[in-house]
Amino acid sequence: MNVQENISLKSFNTFGIDVSAKYFARFTTVDELHELLEFNQTSNPKLQTSNFKPQTLILGGGSNILFTKDFDGLVLKNELLGIKEIKEDEHHVYVQAGAGVNWHHFVLHCIHNGWAGVENLSLIPGNVGASPMQNIGAYGVEIKDVFYSLEAFHIPDKKTIHFSVNDCEFGYRESVFKRKYKNEFVITNVTYRLNRIPSFNTSYGAIEQELEKMGVGKSIQAISQAVINIRSSKLPDPAVTGNAGSFFKNPEIGSHQFHELTRMFPSIVGYNLPNGNVKLAAGWLIEQCGWKGYRKDDAGCHEKQALVLVNYGNAKGNEIYNLSEEILQSVKKKFGVGLEREVNIV
Ligand code: FAD
Ligand code: EPU
């Protein structure tokens, strides 16, 4: 067990925020995780005074986190690896991946083996373990569409619990792990149910256009490449410019409010939802408030995608957070619509 003290987290979060962790360790097995949690119980005095406090932070690829201060506890970097086929039936292959497996590596592994279902989710940064956290989604597909089950270690009770799809209560960028059981579980592996015969999802307009541009027919490889091309054309590469993808969720409003807004702003972008509500494009709302391309010191709003906040170098977490607050308030003032942060604020 190698626990480091006062470690900079700059290279462990894609925003590139330079905060430090009081303790930092990596785990490659569930036994190591268990040992490290024991360590935290005995050496962190704050924890000895109560049954359970969220003084442990589980870190994957750090691509959906904004650190606003030093972390006064134990950061545990999940490095549980391995991908294995656990069963199959006529239509599906059930594939289990360790929570520390890089997500895009997993997608490529599936494509290589001809397993369909995750190709639209190509190039999303981060690891397998975080994929159910916010039910990652892109280009018309969410993880819940291919999710089968997961195993998670319950920190207070120190035991492994099995979760089915219903147990996870997936919603748009939501699950029980993000809210109800926040900081209680460490997801250790996830099993996905992939399709032997692909059913292509190209409903997201840009994919069809990109496939046409590429001059290729539909296949899981082609769709993956189309998604990679589209994403690379508008999302900043965290290796170059710090960011955590969409900073806010796309807000859902009632149809009556949408009609009112359409009268005042005829070009407003909204999509009808099955429940009769409308999902607005937050990027459009933010752009209309004049933020797109805005920069104050090293904190900014991306010039090609207004939903993405960026760190141009040495921004502090609080500067990014304060910018998000200003954006949130201006959208509320202009459109009467409240935005909710998607990124986890720590
Ligand atoms: P982290 O940032 O390390 O962690 C995120 C949260 O999950 C934290 O609260 C952490 O404590 C918790 N957590 C992580 N692993 C575990 C675990 N094993 N057990 C328990 N808790 C855990 N997201 C989308 O949904 N769609 C997109 O299209 C998308 N595009 C993006 C594009 C860019 C350029 C970037 C930078 C991000 C994008 N994201 C997108 C957000 C992000 O990639 C996903 O949310 C991803 O799943 C985060 O994975 P991670 O391993 O980096 O999680
Ligand atoms: N738009 C603007 N200005 C902008 C950005 C967007 O007007 O600066 C409008 C455009 O009309 C565009 C529409 O918003 O057509 C939608 O934009 P885009 O297709 O880029 O998708 P998004 O709604 O901004 C969502 C997800 C992304 C995901 C893409 C593709 C959320 C919060 N974001 O973005 O997820 O990759 O769709 O499916 O749902 C993430 O979660 O981190 C993320 C990047």
Tab-separated table of C-alpha atoms and ligand atoms in Angstrom:
chain	number	residue	atom	x	y	z
A	1	MET	CA	0.000	0.000	0.000
A	2	ASN	CA	1.642	3.206	-1.181
A	3	VAL	CA	-0.080	6.291	0.207
A	4	GLN	CA	1.475	9.570	-0.905
A	5	GLU	CA	0.981	12.826	0.962
A	6	ASN	CA	0.273	16.327	-0.343
A	7	ILE	CA	0.178	15.364	-3.995
A	8	SER	CA	-0.759	17.797	-6.762
A	9	LEU	CA	-3.884	16.707	-8.641
A	10	LYS	CA	-3.141	18.883	-11.705
A	11	SER	CA	-2.338	15.924	-13.953
A	12	PHE	CA	-5.274	13.913	-12.581
A	13	ASN	CA	-8.089	16.199	-13.753
A	14	THR	CA	-8.745	17.228	-17.357
A	15	PHE	CA	-9.488	20.813	-16.293
A	16	GLY	CA	-5.832	20.896	-15.199
A	17	ILE	CA	-6.653	22.586	-11.879
A	18	ASP	CA	-3.687	22.670	-9.533
A	19	VAL	CA	-4.995	21.621	-6.133
A	20	SER	CA	-3.471	19.074	-3.791
A	21	ALA	CA	-4.723	15.963	-2.040
A	22	LYS	CA	-3.784	15.370	1.581
A	23	TYR	CA	-3.417	11.658	0.756
A	24	PHE	CA	-3.317	9.940	-2.628
A	25	ALA	CA	-3.137	6.263	-3.554
A	26	ARG	CA	-3.921	3.949	-6.454
A	27	PHE	CA	-5.661	0.584	-6.192
A	28	THR	CA	-5.515	-2.265	-8.684
A	29	THR	CA	-7.558	-4.848	-6.719
A	30	VAL	CA	-10.632	-4.718	-4.494
A	31	ASP	CA	-8.486	-5.977	-1.598
A	32	GLU	CA	-6.163	-3.000	-2.014
A	33	LEU	CA	-9.201	-0.709	-2.048
A	34	HIS	CA	-10.388	-2.285	1.202
A	35	GLU	CA	-6.970	-1.782	2.834
A	36	LEU	CA	-6.843	1.845	1.734
A	37	LEU	CA	-10.287	2.562	3.124
A	38	GLU	CA	-9.173	1.044	6.449
A	39	PHE	CA	-6.124	3.302	6.335
A	40	ASN	CA	-8.337	6.337	5.889
A	41	GLN	CA	-10.532	5.357	8.844
A	42	THR	CA	-7.572	5.082	11.178
A	43	SER	CA	-5.414	8.015	10.056
A	44	ASN	CA	-8.017	10.633	9.289
A	45	PRO	CA	-9.172	12.076	12.633
A	46	LYS	CA	-12.224	13.734	11.104
A	47	LEU	CA	-13.579	10.301	10.233
A	48	GLN	CA	-13.149	8.912	13.735
A	49	THR	CA	-15.702	11.319	15.116
A	50	SER	CA	-18.630	10.144	13.008
A	51	ASN	CA	-19.903	7.023	11.304
A	52	PHE	CA	-19.204	8.138	7.778
A	53	LYS	CA	-18.139	11.341	6.097
A	54	PRO	CA	-17.306	11.789	2.433
A	55	GLN	CA	-13.591	12.213	3.003
A	56	THR	CA	-12.672	9.718	0.329
A	57	LEU	CA	-12.759	10.707	-3.318
A	58	ILE	CA	-12.755	8.028	-5.991
A	59	LEU	CA	-11.050	9.255	-9.105
A	60	GLY	CA	-11.257	7.829	-12.611
A	61	GLY	CA	-9.916	9.899	-15.485
A	62	GLY	CA	-10.827	13.176	-13.723
A	63	SER	CA	-12.772	14.333	-16.802
A	64	ASN	CA	-15.986	15.323	-15.038
A	65	ILE	CA	-14.647	17.089	-11.960
A	66	LEU	CA	-13.936	20.692	-11.066
A	67	PHE	CA	-11.686	21.016	-8.032
A	68	THR	CA	-12.314	24.317	-6.250
A	69	LYS	CA	-10.033	23.688	-3.249
A	70	ASP	CA	-7.412	21.319	-1.899
A	71	PHE	CA	-8.861	17.938	-0.974
A	72	ASP	CA	-8.416	17.325	2.737
A	73	GLY	CA	-8.782	13.548	2.619
A	74	LEU	CA	-7.816	10.478	0.630
A	75	VAL	CA	-8.028	10.467	-3.163
A	76	LEU	CA	-8.194	6.916	-4.490
A	77	LYS	CA	-7.295	6.458	-8.140
A	78	ASN	CA	-9.170	3.511	-9.547
A	79	GLU	CA	-6.921	1.257	-11.636
A	80	LEU	CA	-9.012	-1.922	-11.700
A	81	LEU	CA	-8.322	-3.290	-15.171
A	82	GLY	CA	-9.457	-6.194	-17.379
A	83	ILE	CA	-12.130	-6.870	-19.980
A	84	LYS	CA	-13.782	-10.276	-20.212
A	85	GLU	CA	-16.708	-11.855	-22.038
A	86	ILE	CA	-18.811	-13.451	-19.318
A	87	LYS	CA	-21.701	-14.979	-21.260
A	88	GLU	CA	-23.519	-14.847	-24.552
A	89	ASP	CA	-26.866	-15.721	-26.061
A	90	GLU	CA	-28.317	-15.666	-29.542
A	91	HIS	CA	-28.439	-11.875	-29.779
A	92	HIS	CA	-26.087	-10.543	-27.129
A	93	VAL	CA	-22.608	-10.709	-25.693
A	94	TYR	CA	-22.191	-9.774	-22.025
A	95	VAL	CA	-18.864	-8.090	-21.438
A	96	GLN	CA	-17.470	-7.093	-18.058
A	97	ALA	CA	-14.861	-4.362	-17.748
A	98	GLY	CA	-12.869	-3.226	-14.727
A	99	ALA	CA	-13.813	0.254	-13.523
A	100	GLY	CA	-10.313	1.556	-14.293
A	101	VAL	CA	-10.407	0.610	-17.990
A	102	ASN	CA	-10.259	3.671	-20.232
A	103	TRP	CA	-13.719	4.150	-21.781
A	104	HIS	CA	-12.602	4.749	-25.359
A	105	HIS	CA	-10.253	1.752	-25.143
A	106	PHE	CA	-13.304	-0.319	-24.163
A	107	VAL	CA	-15.295	1.071	-27.118
A	108	LEU	CA	-12.476	0.182	-29.527
A	109	HIS	CA	-12.255	-3.320	-28.021
A	110	CYS	CA	-15.990	-3.828	-28.685
A	111	ILE	CA	-15.726	-2.519	-32.239
A	112	HIS	CA	-12.720	-4.751	-32.912
A	113	ASN	CA	-14.750	-7.773	-31.787
A	114	GLY	CA	-17.832	-6.771	-33.783
A	115	TRP	CA	-19.923	-6.060	-30.661
A	116	ALA	CA	-22.351	-3.234	-31.313
A	117	GLY	CA	-23.991	-0.665	-29.046
A	118	VAL	CA	-21.252	1.675	-27.827
A	119	GLU	CA	-19.923	3.035	-31.151
A	120	ASN	CA	-21.899	6.296	-30.761
A	121	LEU	CA	-20.135	6.795	-27.421
A	122	SER	CA	-16.668	6.868	-29.001
A	123	LEU	CA	-14.025	9.251	-27.664
A	124	ILE	CA	-15.784	10.167	-24.419
A	125	PRO	CA	-12.901	10.710	-21.983
A	126	GLY	CA	-12.708	8.934	-18.630
A	127	ASN	CA	-13.053	5.402	-17.396
A	128	VAL	CA	-15.595	2.579	-17.375
A	129	GLY	CA	-16.302	3.068	-13.642
A	130	ALA	CA	-17.680	6.549	-14.147
A	131	SER	CA	-19.839	5.610	-17.150
A	132	PRO	CA	-22.875	4.712	-14.999
A	133	MET	CA	-22.298	7.638	-12.610
A	134	GLN	CA	-23.965	10.115	-14.919
A	135	ASN	CA	-25.269	7.627	-17.495
A	136	ILE	CA	-22.870	8.999	-20.111
A	137	GLY	CA	-24.480	9.849	-23.394
A	138	ALA	CA	-23.772	11.189	-26.842
A	139	TYR	CA	-25.185	11.114	-30.352
A	140	GLY	CA	-28.522	9.514	-29.461
A	141	VAL	CA	-27.198	6.752	-27.157
A	142	GLU	CA	-26.833	6.535	-23.378
A	143	ILE	CA	-25.031	3.944	-21.325
A	144	LYS	CA	-28.356	2.701	-19.965
A	145	ASP	CA	-29.112	1.344	-23.475
A	146	VAL	CA	-26.312	-1.234	-23.163
A	147	PHE	CA	-25.944	-1.468	-19.397
A	148	TYR	CA	-26.522	-4.893	-17.806
A	149	SER	CA	-25.189	-4.715	-14.230
A	150	LEU	CA	-22.382	-3.478	-12.032
A	151	GLU	CA	-20.614	-4.299	-8.816
A	152	ALA	CA	-19.840	-1.608	-6.280
A	153	PHE	CA	-18.074	-1.616	-2.935
A	154	HIS	CA	-20.154	0.015	-0.213
A	155	ILE	CA	-17.723	2.149	1.805
A	156	PRO	CA	-19.636	2.328	5.129
A	157	ASP	CA	-20.566	-1.398	5.243
A	158	LYS	CA	-17.419	-2.621	3.484
A	159	LYS	CA	-19.214	-5.056	1.227
A	160	THR	CA	-19.784	-5.534	-2.467
A	161	ILE	CA	-23.303	-4.900	-3.799
A	162	HIS	CA	-24.707	-5.921	-7.166
A	163	PHE	CA	-26.787	-3.352	-9.110
A	164	SER	CA	-29.150	-4.152	-11.973
A	165	VAL	CA	-30.248	-1.539	-14.489
A	166	ASN	CA	-33.362	-0.720	-12.423
A	167	ASP	CA	-31.331	-0.307	-9.236
A	168	CYS	CA	-29.259	2.423	-10.910
A	169	GLU	CA	-32.302	4.666	-11.649
A	170	PHE	CA	-30.668	6.100	-14.744
A	171	GLY	CA	-31.883	9.425	-16.078
A	172	TYR	CA	-30.430	12.100	-18.322
A	173	ARG	CA	-26.901	12.519	-16.869
A	174	GLU	CA	-28.174	10.970	-13.627
A	175	SER	CA	-28.011	7.792	-11.540
A	176	VAL	CA	-28.319	6.837	-7.871
A	177	PHE	CA	-24.533	7.158	-7.590
A	178	LYS	CA	-24.504	10.817	-8.549
A	179	ARG	CA	-27.077	11.921	-5.992
A	180	LYS	CA	-28.823	9.469	-3.636
A	181	TYR	CA	-25.711	7.394	-2.840
A	182	LYS	CA	-23.159	10.129	-3.510
A	183	ASN	CA	-19.706	9.147	-2.180
A	184	GLU	CA	-21.022	5.897	-0.683
A	185	PHE	CA	-19.999	3.407	-3.362
A	186	VAL	CA	-16.907	2.558	-5.342
A	187	ILE	CA	-17.950	1.052	-8.659
A	188	THR	CA	-15.523	-1.808	-9.276
A	189	ASN	CA	-16.738	-3.319	-12.555
A	190	VAL	CA	-19.506	-2.847	-15.103
A	191	THR	CA	-21.127	-5.444	-17.376
A	192	TYR	CA	-22.538	-4.278	-20.698
A	193	ARG	CA	-24.957	-6.174	-22.942
A	194	LEU	CA	-23.748	-5.677	-26.491
A	195	ASN	CA	-25.468	-6.640	-29.710
A	196	ARG	CA	-24.211	-9.317	-32.069
A	197	ILE	CA	-26.214	-7.739	-34.886
A	198	PRO	CA	-25.920	-3.965	-34.940
A	199	SER	CA	-28.942	-1.727	-35.060
A	200	PHE	CA	-27.380	1.523	-36.250
A	201	ASN	CA	-28.407	4.714	-34.514
A	202	THR	CA	-27.746	7.633	-36.827
A	203	SER	CA	-30.773	9.669	-35.774
A	204	TYR	CA	-28.460	12.475	-34.652
A	205	GLY	CA	-28.354	14.399	-37.930
A	206	ALA	CA	-24.659	15.206	-37.937
A	207	ILE	CA	-23.743	11.501	-38.096
A	208	GLU	CA	-25.572	10.944	-41.411
A	209	GLN	CA	-23.909	14.036	-42.861
A	210	GLU	CA	-20.467	12.943	-41.676
A	211	LEU	CA	-20.904	9.420	-43.103
A	212	GLU	CA	-21.833	10.982	-46.425
A	213	LYS	CA	-18.786	13.215	-46.283
A	214	MET	CA	-16.621	10.180	-45.508
A	215	GLY	CA	-18.199	8.385	-48.481
A	216	VAL	CA	-18.817	5.166	-46.533
A	217	GLY	CA	-21.828	3.017	-45.691
A	218	LYS	CA	-23.097	2.273	-42.176
A	219	SER	CA	-20.995	0.012	-39.971
A	220	ILE	CA	-19.995	0.240	-36.328
A	221	GLN	CA	-16.467	1.228	-37.408
A	222	ALA	CA	-17.781	3.971	-39.698
A	223	ILE	CA	-20.171	5.360	-37.082
A	224	SER	CA	-17.398	5.391	-34.495
A	225	GLN	CA	-15.121	7.288	-36.888
A	226	ALA	CA	-17.911	9.717	-37.804
A	227	VAL	CA	-18.520	10.454	-34.117
A	228	ILE	CA	-14.770	10.908	-33.549
A	229	ASN	CA	-14.604	13.367	-36.465
A	230	ILE	CA	-17.586	15.407	-35.257
A	231	ARG	CA	-16.378	15.519	-31.658
A	232	SER	CA	-12.836	16.486	-32.659
A	233	SER	CA	-14.174	19.343	-34.783
A	234	LYS	CA	-15.907	21.125	-31.918
A	235	LEU	CA	-14.821	19.869	-28.507
A	236	PRO	CA	-11.498	21.056	-27.089
A	237	ASP	CA	-8.879	18.360	-26.547
A	238	PRO	CA	-8.161	18.296	-22.788
A	239	ALA	CA	-4.520	17.487	-23.569
A	240	VAL	CA	-4.307	20.974	-25.113
A	241	THR	CA	-6.970	23.051	-23.318
A	242	GLY	CA	-8.303	22.118	-19.884
A	243	ASN	CA	-12.024	21.297	-19.781
A	244	ALA	CA	-14.549	18.726	-18.549
A	245	GLY	CA	-16.900	18.591	-21.540
A	246	SER	CA	-20.361	20.139	-21.157
A	247	PHE	CA	-20.325	22.152	-17.951
A	248	PHE	CA	-24.133	22.337	-17.715
A	249	LYS	CA	-26.953	19.961	-18.580
A	250	ASN	CA	-29.408	20.800	-21.332
A	251	PRO	CA	-32.452	22.068	-19.371
A	252	GLU	CA	-35.920	20.580	-19.672
A	253	ILE	CA	-38.907	22.946	-19.697
A	254	GLY	CA	-42.671	22.599	-20.191
A	255	SER	CA	-44.209	22.988	-23.661
A	256	HIS	CA	-46.103	26.121	-22.610
A	257	GLN	CA	-42.903	27.896	-21.566
A	258	PHE	CA	-41.264	26.720	-24.795
A	259	HIS	CA	-44.044	28.294	-26.897
A	260	GLU	CA	-43.640	31.556	-24.987
A	261	LEU	CA	-39.888	31.520	-25.560
A	262	THR	CA	-40.335	30.691	-29.255
A	263	ARG	CA	-42.486	33.810	-29.666
A	264	MET	CA	-39.713	35.978	-28.226
A	265	PHE	CA	-36.747	34.033	-29.651
A	266	PRO	CA	-37.850	32.341	-32.905
A	267	SER	CA	-34.495	30.612	-33.472
A	268	ILE	CA	-34.370	28.968	-30.029
A	269	VAL	CA	-33.179	25.331	-30.236
A	270	GLY	CA	-35.347	22.718	-28.493
A	271	TYR	CA	-36.137	19.023	-28.877
A	272	ASN	CA	-39.488	17.446	-27.993
A	273	LEU	CA	-39.319	14.818	-25.274
A	274	PRO	CA	-41.648	11.790	-24.989
A	275	ASN	CA	-43.124	13.260	-21.760
A	276	GLY	CA	-44.363	16.350	-23.639
A	277	ASN	CA	-41.618	18.629	-22.294
A	278	VAL	CA	-38.904	20.236	-24.379
A	279	LYS	CA	-35.145	19.955	-23.922
A	280	LEU	CA	-33.348	23.187	-24.738
A	281	ALA	CA	-29.826	23.393	-26.143
A	282	ALA	CA	-27.978	25.086	-23.277
A	283	GLY	CA	-25.141	25.908	-25.682
A	284	TRP	CA	-27.552	28.062	-27.694
A	285	LEU	CA	-28.854	29.871	-24.579
A	286	ILE	CA	-25.302	30.589	-23.401
A	287	GLU	CA	-24.182	31.750	-26.845
A	288	GLN	CA	-27.169	34.132	-27.068
A	289	CYS	CA	-26.088	35.690	-23.768
A	290	GLY	CA	-22.809	36.587	-25.440
A	291	TRP	CA	-20.498	34.196	-23.595
A	292	LYS	CA	-19.167	32.104	-26.483
A	293	GLY	CA	-15.419	32.790	-26.834
A	294	TYR	CA	-15.406	34.899	-23.625
A	295	ARG	CA	-12.189	34.836	-21.631
A	296	LYS	CA	-11.249	36.384	-18.299
A	297	ASP	CA	-7.659	35.646	-17.326
A	298	ASP	CA	-7.329	31.884	-17.906
A	299	ALA	CA	-10.998	30.968	-17.440
A	300	GLY	CA	-13.177	30.977	-20.534
A	301	CYS	CA	-16.154	29.781	-22.515
A	302	HIS	CA	-15.065	27.710	-25.536
A	303	GLU	CA	-15.170	29.489	-28.887
A	304	LYS	CA	-16.711	26.525	-30.781
A	305	GLN	CA	-19.029	25.098	-28.091
A	306	ALA	CA	-20.470	27.515	-25.552
A	307	LEU	CA	-21.502	24.683	-23.214
A	308	VAL	CA	-17.851	23.898	-22.515
A	309	LEU	CA	-15.904	26.002	-20.014
A	310	VAL	CA	-12.144	25.978	-20.407
A	311	ASN	CA	-8.937	26.547	-18.495
A	312	TYR	CA	-6.389	28.210	-20.771
A	313	GLY	CA	-3.537	27.420	-18.395
A	314	ASN	CA	-3.504	28.494	-14.793
A	315	ALA	CA	-7.139	29.183	-13.925
A	316	LYS	CA	-8.164	28.378	-10.379
A	317	GLY	CA	-11.168	26.132	-9.856
A	318	ASN	CA	-12.995	29.042	-8.253
A	319	GLU	CA	-12.472	31.235	-11.312
A	320	ILE	CA	-14.118	28.577	-13.491
A	321	TYR	CA	-16.877	28.147	-10.916
A	322	ASN	CA	-17.494	31.904	-10.675
A	323	LEU	CA	-17.700	32.135	-14.463
A	324	SER	CA	-20.253	29.303	-14.438
A	325	GLU	CA	-22.266	31.241	-11.850
A	326	GLU	CA	-22.247	34.393	-14.002
A	327	ILE	CA	-23.365	32.363	-17.032
A	328	LEU	CA	-26.090	30.671	-15.042
A	329	GLN	CA	-27.442	34.010	-13.801
A	330	SER	CA	-27.401	35.660	-17.213
A	331	VAL	CA	-29.296	32.749	-18.808
A	332	LYS	CA	-31.855	32.923	-16.004
A	333	LYS	CA	-32.248	36.664	-16.503
A	334	LYS	CA	-32.614	36.573	-20.294
A	335	PHE	CA	-34.671	33.396	-20.742
A	336	GLY	CA	-36.088	32.628	-17.286
A	337	VAL	CA	-34.484	29.180	-17.551
A	338	GLY	CA	-32.336	27.690	-14.776
A	339	LEU	CA	-29.215	25.786	-15.788
A	340	GLU	CA	-27.863	22.926	-13.714
A	341	ARG	CA	-24.170	22.049	-13.568
A	342	GLU	CA	-23.279	18.666	-15.010
A	343	VAL	CA	-19.697	18.647	-13.760
A	344	ASN	CA	-19.042	17.404	-10.213
A	345	ILE	CA	-17.833	20.278	-8.035
A	346	VAL	CA	-15.373	19.205	-5.333
B	1	FAD	P1	-14.096	11.340	-12.955
B	1	FAD	O1	-14.085	12.725	-13.476
B	1	FAD	O2	-12.809	10.770	-12.445
B	1	FAD	O3	-15.212	11.195	-11.874
B	1	FAD	C1	-16.496	11.730	-12.097
B	1	FAD	C2	-17.354	11.457	-10.845
B	1	FAD	O4	-17.559	10.066	-10.692
B	1	FAD	C3	-16.683	11.908	-9.545
B	1	FAD	O5	-17.699	12.308	-8.658
B	1	FAD	C4	-16.000	10.649	-9.031
B	1	FAD	O6	-15.820	10.642	-7.630
B	1	FAD	C5	-16.986	9.585	-9.463
B	1	FAD	N1	-16.365	8.305	-9.805
B	1	FAD	C6	-15.460	8.067	-10.785
B	1	FAD	N2	-15.176	6.763	-10.842
B	1	FAD	C7	-15.904	6.170	-9.874
B	1	FAD	C8	-16.040	4.815	-9.415
B	1	FAD	N3	-15.363	3.804	-9.962
B	1	FAD	N4	-16.885	4.573	-8.381
B	1	FAD	C9	-17.582	5.576	-7.802
B	1	FAD	N5	-17.488	6.866	-8.183
B	1	FAD	C10	-16.662	7.155	-9.208
B	1	FAD	N6	-19.816	12.972	-20.798
B	1	FAD	C11	-20.885	12.492	-21.445
B	1	FAD	O7	-21.791	11.904	-20.822
B	1	FAD	N7	-21.012	12.639	-22.804
B	1	FAD	C12	-20.085	13.244	-23.552
B	1	FAD	O8	-20.233	13.347	-24.768
B	1	FAD	C13	-18.929	13.761	-22.888
B	1	FAD	N8	-17.981	14.414	-23.591
B	1	FAD	C14	-16.896	14.909	-22.951
B	1	FAD	C15	-15.908	15.562	-23.710
B	1	FAD	C16	-14.784	16.061	-23.095
B	1	FAD	C17	-13.730	16.761	-23.936
B	1	FAD	C18	-14.599	15.912	-21.701
B	1	FAD	C19	-13.360	16.421	-21.040
B	1	FAD	C20	-15.580	15.278	-20.932
B	1	FAD	C21	-16.733	14.778	-21.555
B	1	FAD	N9	-17.746	14.123	-20.830
B	1	FAD	C22	-18.836	13.603	-21.476
B	1	FAD	C23	-17.667	14.022	-19.361
B	1	FAD	C24	-16.823	12.819	-18.859
B	1	FAD	O9	-15.967	12.348	-19.862
B	1	FAD	C25	-17.696	11.666	-18.395
B	1	FAD	O10	-18.551	12.093	-17.362
B	1	FAD	C26	-16.871	10.490	-17.879
B	1	FAD	O11	-17.705	9.386	-17.654
B	1	FAD	C27	-16.095	10.808	-16.607
B	1	FAD	O12	-15.232	9.721	-16.369
B	1	FAD	P2	-13.983	9.848	-15.422
B	1	FAD	O13	-13.418	8.485	-15.231
B	1	FAD	O14	-13.053	10.867	-15.925
B	1	FAD	O15	-14.678	10.338	-14.092
B	2	EPU	N1	-25.477	25.223	-29.881
B	2	EPU	C1	-25.331	26.571	-30.118
B	2	EPU	N2	-24.175	27.162	-29.725
B	2	EPU	C2	-23.176	26.474	-29.131
B	2	EPU	C3	-23.329	25.092	-28.894
B	2	EPU	C4	-24.503	24.484	-29.280
B	2	EPU	O1	-26.200	27.226	-30.651
B	2	EPU	O2	-22.150	27.099	-28.805
B	2	EPU	C5	-26.731	24.576	-30.316
B	2	EPU	C6	-26.710	24.185	-31.784
B	2	EPU	O3	-27.941	24.507	-32.335
B	2	EPU	C7	-26.596	22.687	-31.760
B	2	EPU	C8	-27.252	22.320	-30.443
B	2	EPU	O4	-26.964	23.422	-29.569
B	2	EPU	O5	-27.236	22.114	-32.840
B	2	EPU	C9	-26.715	21.049	-29.823
B	2	EPU	O6	-25.295	21.118	-29.773
B	2	EPU	P1	-24.400	19.803	-29.776
B	2	EPU	O7	-24.849	18.876	-30.843
B	2	EPU	O8	-22.969	20.216	-29.774
B	2	EPU	O9	-24.766	19.094	-28.427
B	2	EPU	P2	-24.985	19.657	-26.972
B	2	EPU	O10	-26.437	19.575	-26.670
B	2	EPU	O11	-24.332	20.969	-26.784
B	2	EPU	C10	-24.840	17.318	-25.881
B	2	EPU	C11	-24.145	16.699	-24.716
B	2	EPU	C12	-22.723	16.334	-25.079
B	2	EPU	C13	-22.761	15.346	-26.220
B	2	EPU	C14	-23.470	15.983	-27.408
B	2	EPU	C15	-23.660	15.013	-28.555
B	2	EPU	C16	-25.182	17.534	-22.710
B	2	EPU	C17	-25.063	18.435	-21.537
B	2	EPU	N3	-24.179	17.580	-23.582
B	2	EPU	O12	-24.186	18.557	-26.124
B	2	EPU	O13	-22.130	15.709	-23.957
B	2	EPU	O14	-21.456	14.943	-26.598
B	2	EPU	O15	-24.782	16.436	-26.996
B	2	EPU	O16	-24.637	14.084	-28.221
B	2	EPU	O17	-26.151	16.800	-22.821
B	2	EPU	C18	-20.865	16.099	-21.976
B	2	EPU	O18	-21.819	15.627	-21.350
B	2	EPU	O19	-19.820	16.479	-21.417
B	2	EPU	C19	-20.964	16.233	-23.429
B	2	EPU	C20	-19.996	16.770	-24.176
